[in-house]
Structures are given as structure tokens and as C-alpha cells.
Amino acid sequence: MLQQIIALIIIAFFLARLFWQKQKKQIGANEFFFWLVFWFLAAGAIIALKWIDKLVASLGFSASGIDVLIYIAIVILFYFVFRLRLRLEKIERDITKIVRKITIEEK
Amino acid sequence: MKIFCVIPAYNEKETISEVIDKVKPLVSEVVVVDDGSSDETGKLARAKGVRVLSHLINRGQGAALETGNQYALKAGGDIIVHFDADGQFLPGEIEDIVSPIQEGQADIVFGSRFLGKKSNMPPFKKYVIIPLAHLINKIFTGSTLTDPQNGFRAMSKKAAEEIKIEQDGMAHNTEIISKAFSSGLKIKEIPVTVIYNNFGQRFSGGLKIIKDLILARLIN
């Protein structure tokens, strides 16, 4: 119970920060919306932890609900790293195109 | 026929002058692509009176070759030869590699270390790295070339227009072969000699090539 309260306080802090950043126009509408949904989902998962425990058990997993949430988080993180890698690769190619254009025009 | 020799060079001050001296009399124009060298490679090449294209920053051998190709095409080149700056190829063999194109037998000609001529290849490279490279090329290109990692090649104007090198690093060898086959170009291999002054591509370099090829598949 105590851990859940601490986790919710941390989420509340990040949500407050998010609204503050939006107000200061440091982030765009899309990014704001993404993180808003993300933190609400996280808060919902923490509140419904017991229900998730039951759901996970009914699906036949031996791990508890919080473990499954961590597994899901790792999978999502891997996916983001992969997306980032592809994005980086495209940026690298674009840099080469720019360098080449400058090189040929400067010759 | 205007033959352009594209020499990608990254920190090759020890060998670049000698390579240019030997290649220059054999082709119409030598194009050195100084790939962001931190040494005097570009300066030395310029002193030899050849065209030097300088990348502001290092982008890799594949990127340098494509820069050279694009320049050569714009400058009216009929045949483009790719030649290393480290002195591992024999300039005398340029004639052999361009003649199938001049005679209309091929659009692209690849040099091979495994067609008779002797190269002093280190045993680990010969028996481990090269067979692995063969396997990787077979998987990615389906090609049956005898020496897929050889950087000594010549291409006609048509081939250079068809094959746009997008692999900035060393994976360009595999990419060029793959595109040559998929474009339906006339392909030929000829025996060449490679002199090993250093080991060349290492195992870790090979792994990077595989990673680059996989990433390229995912992006394209």
C-alpha cells in the first residue's frame, strides 16, 4: 500500500512537471498528449495492481502483476531503442547527402 | 573512352602520393575523395595535380566512393574504376579490369583474389573471414562471386547511374554486388592481385557490415 502511494506521488510530480512544461510551451501538443496518456496509464496500473495480479494469474503466469508490468516496460523500451536506432541511421544518411552536396559544389 | 579512377582516402598520407603517381598515367582523370582525413592526405593529393574532393567530416568508404561516382558522372566519365589508396592493388591491373567494359562484354567488373593470381593473404583472413564474408553475401545478395569483399572494380556509366551506393561504411561491397545483380547488369569477374601491407578488414569490422546490412533492410 505504502509503495503504491509513493509511486502515485512520483507520478503526480511528473504530471505536474508535464503541465508546467506545456504551460511554458517547452513541449508540443503531441508530446504532451503522449506523456499524459502514459502517466495516466501508469497511475491506473498502480491503482489496479491487485486486479492486474488476478488477471495475470488467470492467464496462467506465475509472476505477480508488477513483474509483468516491468516485463512489458522492458519490451516497450527495447522497441523505442530500436526505433531510435533506425532514426539515427536515417540521420546518418542525410548527413552524408549534405556532406556530398557541399563537397561536389565546392570542388 | 574517359576513364575516371576514384580513390577514397582517409588518413593515407604514407601511400597516397605513390598511388597517384602510378595510377595517373593509366586513366583520363584521377579523383581522390579525401574523406575528412586529419593528416595531410588531401594536401599531398592536390600537390600531385589531381582532382581532390574533400568531405568536411569522415563519412566512410562507401560514402566517399559514391561522391567520386557522382562527380565522375557529372564530369562525363564513361568508365569509373574504384581503387584503394593504401597501395594494396596493382595499378597495372586497371587495364585488365576496364577492358571487358571497353569491349562491351560487361557493365561492371569485379576484381577477385581467387581466380588464379597470388595474393599474400594472412591465413586467418583466407580461411575464416573470407569464407564467412562469402556466406553473408550469399544470404544478402544471393550472388556467387568468388571475392565479394574486393574493392577493386570498374563500372560503366550505365552501371554507375544504376547503382547508387547508400552504405556509407564497408557494407558497400555487398550493396554494390546486390544492386548489380538486381539491375540485370552484365557482370564479370577478373583475377587481380592484392598486396597485404596490413590485415585489412577485421572480424569486428565484419560484424559491423552485417549490422549495417540488416539496418539497411529495415530502413529501405
Coordinates of C-alpha atoms in Angstrom, one line a residue:
Chain A
M1 CA 0.0 0.0 0.0
L2 CA 2.8 2.4 1.0
Q3 CA 4.7 1.6 -2.2
Q4 CA 1.6 2.4 -4.2
I5 CA 1.2 5.7 -2.5
I6 CA 4.9 6.6 -3.1
A7 CA 4.5 5.6 -6.8
L8 CA 1.4 7.7 -7.2
I9 CA 3.2 10.7 -5.6
I10 CA 6.1 10.3 -8.1
I11 CA 3.6 10.1 -11.0
A12 CA 1.8 13.2 -9.6
F13 CA 5.2 15.0 -9.6
F14 CA 5.8 14.1 -13.3
L15 CA 2.3 15.1 -14.2
A16 CA 2.7 18.5 -12.6
R17 CA 6.0 18.9 -14.4
L18 CA 4.3 17.9 -17.7
F19 CA 1.6 20.6 -17.2
W20 CA 4.3 23.1 -16.2
Q21 CA 6.3 22.3 -19.4
K22 CA 3.2 22.6 -21.5
Q23 CA 2.3 26.0 -20.0
K24 CA 5.9 27.2 -20.7
K25 CA 5.5 25.8 -24.2
Q26 CA 8.6 23.7 -23.9
I27 CA 6.8 20.7 -25.4
G28 CA 4.4 20.3 -28.3
A29 CA 0.8 19.2 -28.1
N30 CA 1.5 15.7 -29.4
E31 CA 4.3 15.0 -26.9
F32 CA 2.2 16.4 -24.1
F33 CA -0.7 14.1 -25.0
F34 CA 1.6 11.1 -25.3
W35 CA 3.1 11.6 -21.8
L36 CA -0.3 12.5 -20.3
V37 CA -1.7 9.2 -21.5
F38 CA 1.4 7.4 -20.4
W39 CA 1.4 8.7 -16.9
F40 CA -2.4 8.1 -16.5
L41 CA -2.0 4.6 -17.7
A42 CA 0.9 4.1 -15.2
A43 CA -1.2 5.5 -12.4
G44 CA -4.2 3.3 -13.4
A45 CA -1.9 0.2 -13.4
I46 CA -0.7 1.1 -9.9
I47 CA -4.2 1.6 -8.6
A48 CA -5.4 -1.6 -10.2
L49 CA -2.4 -3.6 -9.2
K50 CA -4.4 -6.2 -7.3
W51 CA -6.8 -6.6 -10.3
I52 CA -3.7 -7.0 -12.6
D53 CA -2.3 -9.7 -10.2
K54 CA -5.6 -11.6 -10.6
L55 CA -5.6 -11.1 -14.4
V56 CA -2.0 -12.3 -14.7
A57 CA -2.7 -15.3 -12.6
S58 CA -5.8 -16.1 -14.6
L59 CA -3.7 -16.0 -17.7
G60 CA -1.5 -18.7 -16.2
F61 CA 1.6 -16.6 -15.4
S62 CA 3.4 -17.4 -12.2
A63 CA 4.8 -13.8 -11.9
S64 CA 2.9 -11.1 -10.0
G65 CA 1.2 -8.2 -11.7
I66 CA 4.0 -5.7 -11.0
D67 CA 6.6 -8.2 -12.6
V68 CA 4.5 -8.4 -15.7
L69 CA 4.3 -4.6 -15.9
I70 CA 8.1 -4.5 -15.7
Y71 CA 8.4 -7.1 -18.4
I72 CA 6.1 -5.0 -20.6
A73 CA 8.1 -1.9 -19.8
I74 CA 11.3 -3.6 -20.9
V75 CA 9.7 -4.7 -24.2
I76 CA 8.5 -1.2 -24.8
L77 CA 11.9 0.3 -24.0
F78 CA 13.6 -2.2 -26.4
Y79 CA 11.1 -1.1 -29.1
F80 CA 11.9 2.6 -28.5
V81 CA 15.7 1.9 -28.7
F82 CA 15.2 0.1 -31.9
R83 CA 13.1 3.0 -33.4
L84 CA 15.8 5.4 -32.2
R85 CA 18.5 3.3 -34.0
L86 CA 16.6 3.4 -37.3
R87 CA 16.1 7.1 -36.9
L88 CA 19.8 7.6 -36.2
E89 CA 20.7 5.6 -39.3
K90 CA 18.4 7.8 -41.5
I91 CA 20.0 10.9 -39.9
E92 CA 23.5 9.5 -40.7
R93 CA 22.5 9.0 -44.4
D94 CA 21.1 12.6 -44.5
I95 CA 24.4 13.9 -43.1
T96 CA 26.3 12.0 -45.9
K97 CA 24.0 13.6 -48.5
I98 CA 24.7 17.1 -47.2
V99 CA 28.4 16.5 -46.9
R100 CA 28.4 15.1 -50.5
K101 CA 26.5 18.0 -51.9
I102 CA 28.9 20.5 -50.2
T103 CA 31.9 18.5 -51.5
I104 CA 30.8 18.4 -55.1
E105 CA 29.6 22.0 -55.2
E106 CA 32.8 23.2 -53.6
K107 CA 35.3 21.4 -55.8
Chain B
M1 CA 36.5 6.5 -73.5
K2 CA 37.0 8.6 -70.5
I3 CA 38.2 6.5 -67.6
F4 CA 38.0 8.0 -64.1
C5 CA 39.8 6.4 -61.2
V6 CA 38.1 7.2 -57.9
I7 CA 40.4 6.8 -54.9
P8 CA 38.7 7.1 -51.5
A9 CA 41.3 8.1 -48.9
Y10 CA 41.2 8.5 -45.2
N11 CA 44.5 9.3 -43.5
E12 CA 46.6 7.8 -46.2
K13 CA 49.5 10.2 -46.3
E14 CA 52.0 7.4 -46.4
T15 CA 50.8 5.9 -49.6
I16 CA 48.6 8.4 -51.5
S17 CA 51.3 10.2 -53.5
E18 CA 52.8 6.9 -54.8
V19 CA 49.4 5.5 -55.7
I20 CA 48.5 8.7 -57.6
D21 CA 51.9 8.7 -59.4
K22 CA 51.3 5.1 -60.6
V23 CA 47.6 5.4 -61.5
K24 CA 47.6 8.8 -63.2
P25 CA 49.3 7.8 -66.5
L26 CA 46.8 4.9 -66.9
V27 CA 43.5 6.8 -66.7
S28 CA 41.9 10.0 -68.0
E29 CA 41.4 11.5 -64.6
V30 CA 42.2 10.6 -61.0
V31 CA 39.6 11.7 -58.4
V32 CA 40.8 11.4 -54.8
V33 CA 38.0 11.7 -52.3
D34 CA 39.6 12.9 -49.1
D35 CA 37.2 11.5 -46.5
G36 CA 37.7 14.0 -43.8
S37 CA 41.4 13.0 -43.2
S38 CA 43.1 14.6 -40.2
D39 CA 46.5 14.1 -41.8
E40 CA 47.9 15.7 -45.0
T41 CA 46.3 13.2 -47.4
G42 CA 44.3 16.0 -49.2
K43 CA 47.2 18.3 -49.4
L44 CA 49.6 15.7 -50.8
A45 CA 47.0 14.6 -53.4
R46 CA 46.4 18.2 -54.5
A47 CA 50.2 18.6 -54.9
K48 CA 50.0 15.8 -57.5
G49 CA 47.7 17.9 -59.6
V50 CA 44.7 15.6 -59.5
R51 CA 41.1 16.4 -58.6
V52 CA 40.6 16.2 -54.9
L53 CA 37.1 16.2 -53.4
S54 CA 37.1 16.8 -49.6
H55 CA 34.5 15.6 -47.3
L56 CA 34.1 18.0 -44.4
I57 CA 33.8 15.1 -42.0
N58 CA 34.6 11.4 -42.2
R59 CA 31.6 9.5 -43.7
G60 CA 33.1 6.2 -44.6
Q61 CA 34.5 4.4 -47.7
G62 CA 31.1 3.8 -49.3
A63 CA 30.1 7.4 -48.9
A64 CA 33.4 8.5 -50.5
L65 CA 33.0 6.2 -53.4
E66 CA 29.5 7.5 -54.2
T67 CA 30.8 11.1 -54.0
G68 CA 33.5 10.1 -56.5
N69 CA 31.0 8.3 -58.7
Q70 CA 28.6 11.3 -58.8
Y71 CA 31.5 13.6 -59.6
A72 CA 32.8 11.3 -62.4
L73 CA 29.3 11.0 -63.9
K74 CA 28.9 14.8 -64.0
A75 CA 32.3 15.2 -65.5
G76 CA 31.5 12.9 -68.3
G77 CA 33.2 9.7 -67.3
D78 CA 32.5 6.6 -69.3
I79 CA 34.2 4.2 -67.0
I80 CA 34.8 4.5 -63.3
V81 CA 37.4 2.5 -61.5
H82 CA 37.4 2.1 -57.7
F83 CA 40.9 1.9 -56.4
D84 CA 42.2 1.8 -52.8
A85 CA 44.6 4.5 -51.5
D86 CA 46.7 2.1 -49.4
G87 CA 48.6 0.6 -52.2
Q88 CA 47.2 -2.8 -52.0
F89 CA 46.1 -3.0 -55.6
L90 CA 48.4 -3.1 -58.7
P91 CA 47.8 -0.1 -60.9
G92 CA 48.9 -2.2 -63.9
E93 CA 45.8 -4.3 -63.5
I94 CA 43.5 -1.3 -64.2
E95 CA 43.8 -2.1 -67.9
D96 CA 42.6 -5.6 -67.2
I97 CA 39.6 -4.5 -65.2
V98 CA 38.4 -1.9 -67.7
S99 CA 38.9 -3.9 -70.9
P100 CA 35.7 -6.1 -70.5
I101 CA 33.7 -2.8 -70.3
Q102 CA 35.6 -1.3 -73.3
E103 CA 34.9 -4.4 -75.3
G104 CA 31.2 -4.4 -74.4
Q105 CA 31.4 -7.7 -72.5
A106 CA 30.4 -6.2 -69.1
D107 CA 28.8 -3.3 -67.4
I108 CA 30.6 -3.9 -64.1
V109 CA 33.8 -5.8 -63.5
F110 CA 34.8 -7.1 -60.1
G111 CA 38.4 -8.0 -59.1
S112 CA 38.9 -11.3 -57.4
R113 CA 41.8 -12.7 -55.4
F114 CA 40.6 -16.2 -56.0
L115 CA 40.9 -16.6 -59.7
G116 CA 44.5 -17.6 -60.1
K117 CA 46.7 -14.6 -59.2
K118 CA 48.6 -15.0 -56.0
S119 CA 47.9 -12.6 -53.1
N120 CA 49.8 -12.8 -49.8
M121 CA 46.7 -13.1 -47.8
P122 CA 47.0 -13.7 -44.0
P123 CA 45.8 -17.3 -43.3
F124 CA 43.1 -16.3 -40.7
K125 CA 41.6 -14.0 -43.3
K126 CA 41.8 -16.6 -46.0
Y127 CA 40.3 -19.5 -44.1
V128 CA 38.0 -17.8 -41.6
I129 CA 37.0 -14.2 -42.5
I130 CA 36.6 -14.6 -46.3
P131 CA 34.5 -17.8 -46.1
L132 CA 32.3 -16.0 -43.6
A133 CA 32.0 -13.0 -45.9
H134 CA 31.0 -15.4 -48.7
L135 CA 28.2 -16.8 -46.6
I136 CA 27.0 -13.3 -45.6
N137 CA 27.0 -12.2 -49.2
K138 CA 25.2 -15.3 -50.3
I139 CA 22.5 -14.6 -47.7
F140 CA 22.1 -10.9 -48.6
T141 CA 22.7 -10.9 -52.3
G142 CA 22.3 -14.5 -53.5
S143 CA 25.4 -13.8 -55.6
T144 CA 28.1 -16.3 -56.4
L145 CA 31.0 -14.0 -56.9
T146 CA 34.3 -15.5 -55.8
D147 CA 35.5 -12.4 -53.9
P148 CA 32.7 -10.3 -52.6
Q149 CA 34.8 -8.1 -50.4
N150 CA 37.2 -7.0 -53.1
G151 CA 37.2 -3.2 -53.5
F152 CA 38.9 -3.2 -56.9
R153 CA 36.2 -2.8 -59.5
A154 CA 35.2 -0.9 -62.7
M155 CA 31.8 0.2 -63.7
S156 CA 30.4 1.7 -66.9
K157 CA 28.5 4.9 -66.9
K158 CA 25.3 2.9 -67.1
A159 CA 26.2 0.8 -64.0
A160 CA 27.3 3.9 -62.0
E161 CA 23.9 5.5 -62.8
E162 CA 22.1 2.4 -61.8
I163 CA 24.0 1.7 -58.6
K164 CA 23.6 4.4 -56.0
I165 CA 25.8 3.5 -53.0
E166 CA 23.8 4.1 -49.9
Q167 CA 26.0 2.1 -47.5
D168 CA 28.4 4.7 -46.1
G169 CA 30.7 2.1 -44.4
M170 CA 32.2 -1.1 -45.6
A171 CA 28.9 -2.8 -46.4
H172 CA 29.0 -1.0 -49.7
N173 CA 30.8 -4.0 -51.3
T174 CA 27.8 -6.3 -50.6
E175 CA 25.4 -3.5 -51.6
I176 CA 27.1 -2.9 -55.0
I177 CA 27.0 -6.6 -55.8
S178 CA 23.4 -6.9 -54.8
K179 CA 22.4 -3.9 -56.9
A180 CA 24.4 -5.1 -59.9
F181 CA 22.6 -8.4 -59.9
S182 CA 19.1 -6.9 -59.2
S183 CA 19.6 -4.3 -62.0
G184 CA 20.4 -7.0 -64.5
L185 CA 23.8 -5.6 -65.4
K186 CA 26.3 -7.6 -67.3
I187 CA 28.8 -8.8 -64.6
K188 CA 32.3 -10.1 -64.9
E189 CA 35.0 -11.1 -62.5
I190 CA 38.7 -11.0 -63.4
P191 CA 41.7 -12.1 -61.4
V192 CA 43.6 -9.4 -59.5
T193 CA 46.4 -9.3 -57.1
V194 CA 46.1 -7.9 -53.6
I195 CA 49.2 -6.9 -51.6
Y196 CA 48.7 -7.1 -47.9
N197 CA 50.6 -4.3 -46.2
N198 CA 48.2 -4.7 -43.2
F199 CA 45.4 -7.1 -42.2
G200 CA 42.6 -5.0 -43.7
Q201 CA 39.0 -5.8 -42.6
R202 CA 38.9 -7.4 -39.2
F203 CA 36.3 -9.7 -37.6
S204 CA 34.7 -6.8 -35.7
G205 CA 34.5 -4.9 -39.0
G206 CA 32.7 -7.9 -40.5
L207 CA 30.1 -7.8 -37.7
K208 CA 29.6 -4.1 -38.3
I209 CA 28.9 -4.9 -42.0
I210 CA 26.3 -7.4 -41.0
K211 CA 24.7 -4.9 -38.7
D212 CA 24.7 -2.2 -41.4
L213 CA 23.1 -4.6 -43.9
I214 CA 20.3 -5.6 -41.5
L215 CA 19.6 -1.9 -40.7
A216 CA 19.5 -1.1 -44.4
R217 CA 17.0 -3.8 -45.0
L218 CA 14.8 -2.4 -42.2
I219 CA 15.1 1.2 -43.4
N220 CA 14.5 0.6 -47.1

